[in-house]
Amino acid sequence: MTIADVRFGPYVLGPLLGRGGMGEVHRATDTSQDDRVVALKRLAPHLSADTGYRERFRRECEAAARLDDPHIVPIHRYGEIDGRLFLDMQLVDGRDLAAELAHTGPMFPARAVGIVAQVAAALDAAHAAGLVHRDVKPSNVLLTAPVPGRPDFAQLADFGIAAGPAAGGGADGTVEYLAPERLVGNPTDNRVDVYALACVLYELLTGLRAFPGSDFAAQVHGHLYLPPPRPTDTFGAIPPGLDAVVARGMAKDPAQRYQWAGALADDAIAALGPGLAGPAAPQRSTTSRRRLLLGAAGAVALAGGAALAVTLTRSGGQPAGPSPLVSGPPPEPVIEERALAVRSVSPFPFQATRVGGRPALLVDDLDNRTRLYDPVADRDLAWMPDNTVQISTADVVTIDGRDLVVTARASEIVLVDVQTSGIAPVGKHESMYGFAAAGSVLATAGITDGLVRRWDLRSRSLLGEQPVPVTGSGVSVSLSSVELDGRSCLVVQVTGPNLTYVWDMQTGEHVLEAKAIGSIAVLDGAPVLVSLGEQLVVVDLRTGAVVRRHDVGSRLLQEFALGVLNGRPVIATEGEDQDKIILLDVDTGQRFGAPMTGHEAELTHVDFVDLEGRPILVSAARDNAIRVWDVAVRAAS
C-alpha cells in the first residue's frame, strides 16, 4: 500500500511534508470538502493518549480557529480520528523559514526584519486573544512561494498545539528558543514568545543559533547564564541598532523584555534606518513603517543575487507593450557610488559572490593577497591563506552553516573556511579551465582530458564525470549553474561550434541543449541565452530559436554583466568611450539612464551584485580601481 492509498477518516494522505516531535504533516485531500487539498497534521500517539493534553488541544484549537490575522495559517478543522488528534490547516504553497534559511544562509537585515515583523503581527493577534504559541521557531514560519518583485509573505503555523497563558512552566518545545522562565519552571505568559522571536531574528541575521553547542545542556546553559548574542559580532553589514533589539528581546528577566512582539518589530524596523526599511519616509512613525513592511507592496523582497536569476514575465510570448524601466521620482541611493578601498592589478580583478546572504567580492589586491570583501560596507570580511585562491575559479558556498571558499589552483581543488582559514582538499582535475558551484555540488572541466567532473563538497568526493560532447583544437568550455524548473543545473557552453548543454548538477542527466552561447536569463518563463556583440541576441535555450534581436550599433564589450532592474533584465557594458559604462534594456535593446563615469582607464570587468532587491554594479579598470554603482539611481538619471 502506498501513502496515496492511506485514508485517515475523510482524508486521503499524500506526501509527507514534515515530521517532528509533535507529529507529522501530510499533504492531504479532504474528500468531505469537495476534495480540498490541505495540510494535515497528525499528532504523535503519546500526545493523543494524554487525557489532559487532549483537552488542552481542543480548547486551544477552538481559540486558534477564531484568529483571523492574515499572518496566521488558518485552521479548517481539528479533533480526533481513530484515537489520534489531528489538525487540518490551509496548505501554504512555499517552504518553511528553516528550509529557506538553509537554502539562502543569513538574510539581509531588511528581509529578516520584514519577516519577523509579520510573525510579530501574528503573535500580537494571538496574545490579544489569550493564546501563547510556545514554539516560535523558523520551521513553524511558512513563506509563500516567492513572486519576483514582491516581498515575502510569512504565516505562523501550529497555533493549535499552543498553550494557554495560565499554563505553568516546563521545557516542552524546542530548546534553542526556550525562554529562561520556561526552563526553571516559573509561570509563563506571552513574553516567552517574544523571547523566541528575538532568537529567530538573531538566527535570520547571522545564520547561527543564539547560543553555541548542539546538545541540550549547552543550550540550557546559554539561555540561563550567557548574555544575549550581538548580531554585529558576525561578519557583514548589520545595523548596530539590531544588537539592542535582540538584547532586549532576549532579556533573562521577562519584566525587562519587550512586553509585546510588535514593540520588538517596531524597534527592529527603526534600527534599519530609512535607507533600508523600505519606502517609509523619515517622518513616518515606526508603526506606519511596520505596516509598509507587512503590506503587499514593500521593499524587503530579496531578488535573486546571481545574474542567472533574471526574470521577465509576459503573456503569449509577445511584447507586453512599452513599460518604462523606471517611473516616478528617482529612488533614494542605497549606497554611496565610489571607488572602493580595495584595488587590484589582476587581469581578472574580482569575483562577485555572496557571504551570509550578502554581497561580497573575492579580490586579488595590490599586494597579491586574496581578500573576501564587502563592497557595500567597504570593509574586509576575511583574508585567504597565501597562494591558495585563484580568483577566476573561486566562489563561496555554505555547507552545514559554514561559509567556505571553494577554489581551484592548477589541478588542486580545496575548501577554505572563511572564519578559520582552515584548508580541506577536495580532489584533483588536471588543467582545469571551467568551474561552477551550486549548493554543495562543484563542477570542473579539464583541458587535457575533455571531461566535466562533478564533486560533492559536503563529503569531498567525486559524484561522476562525463565527456564534453564536443572536443578538439580551437574548442573551449565554460561552466555555470542555474535553477531550472526547481532543478539545480549545470550549463556547459562550448565555444567553436557555439553549443550549450544543460545537465542536472546532481546526476549529470541531460536536460536540454541549444546551438548558441551566452549568459543565462529567464524570459517569458523560459530559459534564454543573451549574447552581445554588434547585436543583442536572445535565444530560447530549449528550442534554439531567436526570440529577440536588436541592433545596438557601435562596438560593445562582449564580457558584459547581466542583472535585473524592476523585474526586467538589463545589461551593463562598455560603451564607445572605454572608460564609461552604459546600460541596455534586454527587452528593447535601448540604452537608458546616464553613462557611469569615474574610471580613468579602460574597463576590464563588470558584474552585478544584489542589495535588498536593488542591482548594484561592480566594475574594474586598468586604473587598478574597483568601483560600485547604484543602477536604480543611474537608471532614473
XYZ file of C-alpha atoms in Angstrom:
637
model
C 0.000 0.000 0.000
C 1.395 3.442 -0.910
C 0.875 6.548 1.172
C -1.550 7.767 -1.502
C -3.796 4.803 -0.615
C -3.876 5.560 3.126
C -7.110 7.085 4.418
C -7.476 8.901 7.706
C -11.172 9.487 8.260
C -12.314 11.626 5.301
C -8.713 12.445 4.339
C -6.592 10.732 1.716
C -2.971 11.168 2.770
C -0.477 12.477 0.243
C 3.260 13.151 0.529
C 4.858 13.710 3.925
C 5.677 17.424 4.263
C 7.461 17.296 7.593
C 7.940 15.350 10.814
C 8.897 16.456 14.336
C 8.488 15.586 17.978
C 4.866 16.734 17.985
C 3.774 14.681 14.987
C 3.823 14.625 11.200
C 2.314 16.803 8.476
C 0.973 15.432 5.181
C -0.410 16.996 2.088
C -3.902 15.525 2.132
C -7.200 15.602 0.257
C -10.364 16.215 2.268
C -12.983 14.133 0.451
C -15.760 15.632 2.593
C -14.997 19.164 1.336
C -15.005 18.769 -2.458
C -11.509 17.242 -2.415
C -9.970 20.334 -0.858
C -6.187 19.951 -0.594
C -4.950 20.743 2.923
C -2.005 20.390 5.263
C -2.986 17.680 7.744
C -1.062 17.408 10.997
C -1.439 14.146 12.898
C -0.126 14.490 16.422
C 2.153 11.853 17.926
C 0.326 8.870 19.503
C 1.672 9.596 23.001
C 0.062 13.046 22.920
C -3.256 11.621 21.783
C -3.136 9.189 24.714
C -2.699 12.005 27.254
C -6.158 12.953 28.545
C -5.024 16.329 29.878
C -3.273 17.206 26.634
C -6.313 16.200 24.544
C -8.496 18.606 26.495
C -5.975 21.441 26.190
C -5.558 20.709 22.493
C -9.289 21.014 21.819
C -9.570 24.204 23.891
C -6.609 25.888 22.191
C -7.660 24.779 18.699
C -11.079 26.286 19.238
C -9.496 29.616 20.188
C -6.902 29.461 17.400
C -9.546 28.739 14.763
C -11.172 32.076 15.585
C -7.995 34.029 14.819
C -8.235 35.856 11.503
C -4.867 37.591 11.226
C -3.507 37.106 7.663
C -0.137 36.021 9.075
C -1.623 33.047 10.904
C -2.168 29.836 8.932
C -5.957 29.251 9.025
C -7.271 26.165 10.806
C -10.105 24.428 8.944
C -10.880 21.597 11.326
C -9.466 19.800 14.360
C -10.367 16.838 16.510
C -9.686 13.149 16.897
C -9.945 10.285 14.407
C -9.412 6.669 15.455
C -7.924 7.860 18.738
C -5.419 10.211 17.121
C -5.515 14.015 17.366
C -5.347 15.932 14.108
C -5.268 19.482 12.804
C -6.492 20.424 9.304
C -4.814 23.641 8.087
C -4.602 25.648 4.906
C -1.853 24.329 2.638
C 0.729 27.057 2.035
C 2.457 26.914 -1.340
C 6.052 27.542 -0.350
C 8.505 26.348 2.280
C 9.207 26.955 5.929
C 11.676 29.542 7.151
C 14.156 26.926 8.366
C 14.384 25.476 4.852
C 14.692 28.964 3.362
C 17.482 29.830 5.783
C 19.303 26.593 4.939
C 18.995 27.499 1.252
C 19.993 31.186 1.420
C 22.172 31.431 4.503
C 21.919 34.576 6.671
C 19.484 37.118 5.286
C 19.791 40.797 4.508
C 18.739 42.751 7.615
C 15.695 44.310 5.900
C 14.446 40.929 4.721
C 14.962 39.361 8.165
C 13.182 42.236 9.906
C 10.346 42.180 7.359
C 9.670 38.509 8.102
C 9.954 38.996 11.879
C 7.502 41.928 11.706
C 4.911 39.671 10.076
C 5.401 36.963 12.708
C 5.102 39.642 15.384
C 1.726 40.703 13.951
C 0.538 37.088 14.171
C 1.745 36.782 17.772
C 0.128 40.029 18.884
C -3.202 38.878 17.460
C -2.908 35.571 19.285
C -1.785 37.135 22.546
C -4.698 39.558 22.450
C -6.992 36.523 22.207
C -5.315 34.863 25.211
C -3.158 32.391 23.277
C 0.554 31.787 23.738
C 2.255 29.890 20.937
C 5.151 28.414 22.970
C 7.005 27.018 19.955
C 8.023 30.003 17.813
C 10.884 28.824 15.592
C 11.838 29.018 11.899
C 10.257 25.700 10.956
C 6.879 26.968 12.207
C 7.013 30.041 9.940
C 5.827 29.372 6.386
C 6.816 31.538 3.424
C 4.571 31.517 0.391
C 6.236 30.689 -2.919
C 8.249 33.764 -3.956
C 6.962 36.079 -6.680
C 9.604 38.227 -8.393
C 9.379 41.844 -7.296
C 7.109 41.150 -4.326
C 8.072 40.939 -0.656
C 7.987 37.763 1.426
C 4.643 36.775 2.890
C 5.052 34.893 6.174
C 2.489 32.919 8.170
C 2.878 31.382 11.611
C 1.675 27.792 11.980
C 0.988 25.326 14.802
C -1.198 27.569 16.960
C -3.424 24.574 17.555
C -0.834 22.989 19.820
C -0.080 26.174 21.767
C -0.638 26.518 25.484
C -2.893 28.993 27.254
C -1.449 31.782 29.392
C -2.377 30.090 32.620
C -0.123 27.130 31.896
C 2.755 26.612 34.229
C 6.418 26.438 33.272
C 8.080 23.497 31.665
C 10.520 22.801 28.884
C 8.208 21.362 26.260
C 9.080 22.993 22.942
C 12.346 23.488 21.073
C 15.263 24.158 23.399
C 17.082 26.604 21.095
C 14.205 29.084 21.523
C 13.097 28.497 25.144
C 12.882 31.485 27.473
C 14.704 31.077 30.821
C 11.464 31.069 32.863
C 10.288 28.001 30.967
C 13.497 26.123 31.753
C 13.255 26.702 35.517
C 9.502 26.066 35.804
C 8.392 29.617 36.570
C 4.977 30.889 35.414
C 4.904 31.944 31.776
C 2.958 34.323 29.587
C 3.136 35.842 26.115
C 6.664 37.112 26.735
C 8.077 33.619 26.146
C 7.022 34.078 22.507
C 8.768 37.463 22.407
C 11.961 35.790 23.627
C 11.697 33.091 20.971
C 11.045 35.714 18.271
C 14.245 37.536 19.263
C 16.117 34.229 18.914
C 14.633 33.830 15.437
C 15.664 37.382 14.470
C 19.247 36.680 15.522
C 19.269 33.444 13.539
C 17.935 35.097 10.380
C 20.578 37.827 10.601
C 23.551 35.557 11.270
C 22.633 32.025 10.203
C 23.589 30.903 13.732
C 21.585 29.754 16.738
C 21.544 32.232 19.599
C 23.829 30.124 21.798
C 26.634 27.717 20.887
C 26.503 23.991 21.360
C 24.246 21.372 19.837
C 23.388 19.383 22.972
C 20.511 20.118 25.333
C 22.719 21.010 28.327
C 24.734 23.577 26.350
C 21.563 25.274 25.128
C 20.048 25.395 28.616
C 23.274 26.907 29.966
C 23.204 29.574 27.273
C 19.602 30.599 27.895
C 20.080 30.733 31.665
C 23.558 32.228 32.059
C 25.074 33.660 28.840
C 24.376 37.248 27.718
C 22.238 37.708 24.607
C 24.405 37.460 21.483
C 25.248 40.508 19.334
C 24.406 40.113 15.624
C 27.145 42.591 14.664
C 29.803 40.256 16.094
C 29.363 38.188 12.931
C 30.674 39.391 9.577
C 28.529 41.545 7.334
C 26.940 44.993 7.474
C 24.281 44.504 10.170
C 22.860 47.781 11.543
C 24.236 48.121 15.091
C 20.833 49.068 16.485
C 19.706 45.476 15.991
C 22.094 44.414 18.779
C 19.932 46.298 21.274
C 16.735 44.820 19.822
C 17.993 41.267 20.220
C 19.366 42.026 23.704
C 16.053 43.407 24.966
C 14.027 40.688 23.268
C 16.189 38.018 24.936
C 16.390 39.629 28.374
C 16.566 36.953 31.083
C 14.001 38.805 33.205
C 10.605 38.946 31.440
C 9.978 42.357 33.007
C 12.996 43.758 31.117
C 11.857 42.226 27.849
C 9.581 43.720 25.187
C 6.069 43.203 26.510
C 4.563 42.715 23.047
C 6.028 41.249 19.866
C 5.019 44.318 17.881
C 7.242 46.519 20.054
C 10.220 44.349 19.122
C 9.289 44.634 15.433
C 8.910 48.420 15.629
C 12.352 48.831 17.190
C 13.898 46.442 14.650
C 12.428 48.452 11.766
C 13.653 51.692 13.304
C 17.135 50.171 13.686
C 17.319 49.590 9.947
C 17.149 53.307 9.230
C 15.168 54.932 6.405
C 17.525 53.685 3.699
C 16.950 50.023 4.492
C 13.472 49.862 5.994
C 11.721 50.284 2.673
C 9.692 53.115 1.207
C 8.757 54.732 4.507
C 9.574 58.419 4.592
C 11.712 59.637 7.510
C 8.803 61.470 9.127
C 6.632 58.353 9.374
C 6.215 56.652 12.710
C 7.725 53.205 13.258
C 4.218 51.761 13.373
C 3.469 53.181 9.918
C 6.738 51.782 8.655
C 5.843 48.371 10.053
C 2.579 48.468 8.116
C 4.562 49.144 4.953
C 6.777 46.142 5.634
C 3.711 43.990 6.252
C 1.783 45.189 3.203
C 1.530 43.567 -0.201
C 3.753 46.283 -1.658
C 7.076 46.823 0.087
C 10.791 46.920 -0.380
C 12.041 43.924 1.577
C 11.743 41.260 -1.146
C 15.044 39.564 -1.911
C 15.605 39.290 -5.641
C 17.958 36.625 -6.964
C 21.508 37.806 -6.448
C 23.099 35.988 -9.382
C 22.808 37.033 -12.992
C 21.281 33.625 -13.656
C 18.078 34.547 -11.801
C 16.914 37.370 -14.073
C 13.204 37.116 -14.934
C 10.780 38.922 -17.224
C 7.186 37.706 -17.407
C 4.902 38.212 -20.392
C 1.768 36.631 -21.764
C 1.552 34.763 -25.053
C 5.239 35.228 -25.798
C 4.575 38.708 -27.219
C 5.868 42.072 -26.034
C 3.747 43.430 -23.222
C 3.926 46.940 -24.598
C 6.236 49.745 -23.587
C 6.610 49.859 -19.835
C 9.376 52.101 -18.552
C 12.163 50.544 -16.547
C 11.946 53.499 -14.196
C 8.887 55.569 -13.314
C 8.198 58.164 -10.688
C 10.803 60.198 -8.804
C 14.403 58.927 -8.621
C 14.866 56.432 -5.786
C 16.957 57.270 -2.748
C 20.526 55.884 -3.066
C 21.204 52.773 -1.004
C 24.982 53.068 -1.400
C 27.481 55.833 -1.991
C 28.858 55.450 -5.508
C 32.591 55.385 -5.010
C 35.925 53.764 -5.663
C 36.440 51.056 -3.070
C 39.342 50.977 -0.670
C 40.447 47.707 -2.245
C 42.430 47.893 -5.521
C 43.706 45.196 -7.864
C 46.134 44.756 -10.765
C 44.967 41.238 -11.597
C 43.710 40.601 -15.173
C 40.637 39.060 -13.505
C 40.377 41.508 -10.585
C 37.382 40.248 -8.646
C 34.757 37.535 -8.401
C 31.265 38.593 -7.279
C 29.718 36.203 -4.776
C 27.658 36.222 -1.577
C 28.550 35.578 2.057
C 25.799 35.066 4.585
C 23.220 36.180 2.015
C 25.016 39.489 1.439
C 27.082 40.798 -1.492
C 30.785 40.016 -1.329
C 33.816 40.097 -3.598
C 36.840 37.850 -3.804
C 39.633 40.239 -4.769
C 43.339 39.931 -5.587
C 44.662 43.152 -4.090
C 47.777 45.189 -4.919
C 49.893 43.026 -2.584
C 48.821 39.887 -4.448
C 46.833 38.716 -1.458
C 43.289 37.435 -1.791
C 40.699 39.066 0.403
C 36.983 38.469 0.896
C 35.485 41.920 0.821
C 32.099 43.565 1.472
C 31.597 46.146 -1.342
C 28.618 47.786 0.364
C 30.153 48.298 3.820
C 33.581 48.809 2.175
C 35.391 46.527 4.594
C 37.204 43.205 4.721
C 35.362 40.073 5.760
C 38.324 37.686 5.693
C 41.787 37.099 4.242
C 42.649 33.929 2.366
C 45.845 31.955 3.047
C 48.691 32.933 0.701
C 48.784 31.266 -2.724
C 45.536 29.388 -2.104
C 42.755 31.090 -4.035
C 42.574 31.511 -7.805
C 40.038 34.322 -8.332
C 38.849 33.141 -11.770
C 37.986 29.710 -10.350
C 36.581 30.520 -6.906
C 33.233 31.002 -5.226
C 31.678 30.945 -1.759
C 29.397 28.077 -0.723
C 27.565 27.486 2.548
C 27.683 23.922 3.844
C 26.201 22.934 7.198
C 26.088 26.574 8.265
C 29.749 27.295 7.421
C 30.846 29.714 4.683
C 33.595 28.141 2.598
C 35.580 29.426 -0.350
C 35.838 26.667 -2.945
C 38.735 27.274 -5.284
C 40.857 25.513 -7.868
C 44.508 26.398 -8.451
C 46.342 24.391 -11.147
C 44.978 20.891 -10.583
C 44.076 21.080 -6.890
C 40.529 21.775 -5.605
C 40.307 22.930 -1.982
C 37.829 24.392 0.506
C 38.912 27.314 2.690
C 36.936 28.075 5.862
C 36.099 31.797 5.846
C 36.273 32.146 9.625
C 39.266 29.927 10.470
C 41.221 29.885 7.153
C 41.436 26.123 7.541
C 42.051 24.290 4.260
C 40.486 20.972 3.237
C 41.359 19.203 -0.050
C 38.521 18.091 -2.326
C 40.268 16.424 -5.265
C 42.276 16.976 -8.422
C 41.437 17.745 -12.027
C 44.346 18.351 -14.374
C 44.454 21.604 -16.357
C 41.128 22.998 -15.137
C 39.608 25.728 -17.265
C 35.918 25.575 -16.346
C 34.407 25.911 -12.861
C 30.895 26.247 -11.389
C 29.402 25.697 -7.920
C 25.766 25.289 -6.890
C 24.853 24.423 -3.331
C 27.181 21.647 -2.216
C 27.988 20.473 -5.756
C 31.002 21.651 -7.771
C 31.648 21.065 -11.467
C 35.076 21.354 -13.104
C 36.241 20.930 -16.701
C 39.747 19.993 -17.863
C 41.644 20.941 -20.982
C 43.598 17.731 -21.440
C 41.012 15.060 -20.611
C 37.887 16.694 -22.118
C 35.897 15.733 -19.015
C 33.435 17.555 -16.787
C 33.652 16.250 -13.224
C 31.026 16.808 -10.536
C 32.099 16.848 -6.882
C 30.107 16.596 -3.650
C 31.667 19.312 -1.491
C 29.987 18.072 1.687
C 31.670 14.666 1.519
C 34.564 15.919 -0.657
C 34.071 13.059 -3.077
C 33.621 12.620 -6.828
C 29.971 12.326 -7.900
C 30.720 11.428 -11.501
C 32.356 12.511 -14.733
C 31.224 12.890 -18.312
C 32.993 13.794 -21.565
C 32.225 17.162 -23.099
C 30.079 16.384 -26.180
C 32.409 18.343 -28.498
C 36.194 18.408 -28.144
C 39.136 19.299 -30.337
C 41.514 22.110 -31.193
C 40.018 25.581 -31.080
C 37.327 24.412 -28.639
C 36.998 25.774 -25.106
C 34.400 25.067 -22.451
C 32.876 27.357 -19.817
C 30.664 26.229 -16.954
C 27.934 27.973 -14.970
C 24.936 26.925 -12.886
C 21.250 27.822 -12.999
C 17.960 26.839 -11.352
C 15.556 25.474 -13.995
C 12.108 24.189 -13.052
C 13.249 23.615 -9.485
C 16.364 21.695 -10.528
C 19.924 22.814 -9.920
C 21.502 22.545 -13.354
C 24.959 22.789 -14.880
C 25.315 24.853 -18.042
C 28.150 23.601 -20.283
C 28.977 26.050 -23.076
C 31.360 25.020 -25.881
C 32.859 27.796 -27.975
C 33.885 26.979 -31.514
C 30.709 25.167 -32.502
C 28.839 27.509 -30.079
C 26.773 24.836 -28.350
C 25.170 24.945 -24.911
C 24.290 21.809 -22.952
C 22.326 21.757 -19.708
C 22.785 18.840 -17.309
C 21.323 18.046 -13.902
C 24.011 19.194 -11.458
C 23.473 16.268 -9.084
C 23.047 13.355 -11.503
C 24.573 14.571 -14.764
C 21.331 13.785 -16.603
C 20.943 15.642 -19.938
C 18.215 18.301 -19.650
C 18.346 20.344 -22.874
C 20.679 21.870 -25.452
C 20.819 24.765 -27.896
C 23.066 25.929 -30.718
C 24.028 29.211 -29.079
C 26.142 30.534 -26.236
C 25.713 33.491 -23.894
C 24.628 34.428 -20.383
C 21.572 32.763 -18.872
C 18.364 34.634 -18.068
C 14.639 33.806 -17.903
C 12.304 35.457 -20.403
C 8.580 34.692 -20.785
C 9.093 31.951 -18.210
C 11.666 30.173 -20.410
C 15.455 29.912 -20.004
C 17.273 32.014 -22.593
C 20.816 32.830 -23.661
C 21.716 36.506 -24.013
C 24.723 37.387 -26.177
C 26.090 40.802 -27.021
C 28.252 41.978 -29.904
C 27.168 44.309 -32.662
C 23.723 42.865 -31.973
C 21.978 41.937 -28.762
C 20.571 38.436 -29.360
C 18.248 36.422 -27.104
C 17.907 32.688 -27.863
C 15.334 30.320 -26.333
C 17.527 27.718 -24.646
C 15.007 24.907 -25.164
C 14.286 25.402 -28.863
C 17.318 27.283 -30.129
C 15.023 29.920 -31.690
C 15.980 33.590 -31.632
C 13.267 35.431 -29.669
C 14.868 38.904 -29.577
C 17.414 40.564 -31.855
C 18.409 44.213 -31.524
C 20.972 46.288 -33.384
C 22.997 48.106 -30.777
C 25.222 49.979 -33.185
C 28.759 50.613 -32.107
C 31.337 48.369 -30.526
C 30.323 46.993 -27.137
C 32.266 44.862 -24.696
C 31.265 41.213 -25.087
C 32.167 40.486 -21.449
C 29.043 42.234 -20.157
C 27.123 41.935 -16.888
C 23.509 40.800 -16.829
C 21.268 41.926 -13.967
C 17.667 42.733 -13.130
C 16.020 46.123 -12.564
C 12.345 46.394 -11.613
C 11.771 42.805 -12.768
C 13.371 43.271 -16.198
C 16.743 42.026 -17.487
C 19.335 44.721 -18.080
C 22.908 44.766 -19.330
C 25.848 46.845 -18.144
C 28.676 47.051 -20.662
C 31.459 49.225 -22.042
C 30.383 51.947 -24.438
C 32.262 53.758 -27.183
C 34.378 55.522 -24.564
C 36.091 52.566 -22.991
C 36.201 54.127 -19.532
C 32.398 54.562 -19.396
C 29.651 52.054 -18.630
C 26.296 52.119 -20.418
C 23.029 50.351 -19.594
C 20.855 48.427 -22.067
C 17.295 47.118 -21.742
C 17.436 43.462 -22.888
C 13.797 43.556 -23.969
C 14.082 46.567 -26.269
C 17.799 46.856 -26.917
C 17.585 50.540 -25.963
C 20.047 52.427 -23.816
C 18.723 54.075 -20.681
C 19.997 56.164 -17.813
C 23.165 58.208 -17.637
C 26.545 56.650 -18.539
C 28.602 55.748 -15.477
C 31.879 57.634 -15.456
C 34.666 57.638 -12.913
C 37.249 55.139 -14.096
C 40.368 56.685 -15.603
C 41.254 53.817 -17.930
C 39.717 51.033 -19.995
C 37.280 48.753 -18.206
C 38.363 45.150 -17.605
C 35.447 43.553 -15.740
C 31.864 44.320 -14.652
C 29.382 42.297 -12.619
C 26.165 42.757 -10.656
C 25.524 42.050 -7.001
C 22.137 42.351 -5.300
C 21.347 44.522 -2.285
C 17.812 44.175 -0.967
C 16.461 43.681 -4.484
C 18.452 46.656 -5.835
C 21.037 45.980 -8.577
C 24.488 47.198 -7.562
C 27.140 47.173 -10.276
C 30.795 46.480 -9.506
C 33.379 47.456 -12.109
C 37.159 47.265 -12.504
C 39.507 49.005 -14.915
C 43.159 49.280 -15.878
C 43.465 52.165 -13.435
C 43.518 49.382 -10.774
C 40.348 50.779 -9.193
C 37.207 48.834 -8.300
C 34.034 50.946 -8.143
C 30.406 50.406 -7.083
C 27.312 51.963 -8.672
C 23.622 52.091 -7.690
C 21.997 51.148 -11.012
C 18.463 52.072 -9.899
C 19.619 55.651 -9.299
C 21.595 55.757 -12.549
C 18.624 54.424 -14.500
C 16.468 57.331 -13.340
C 19.041 59.996 -14.157
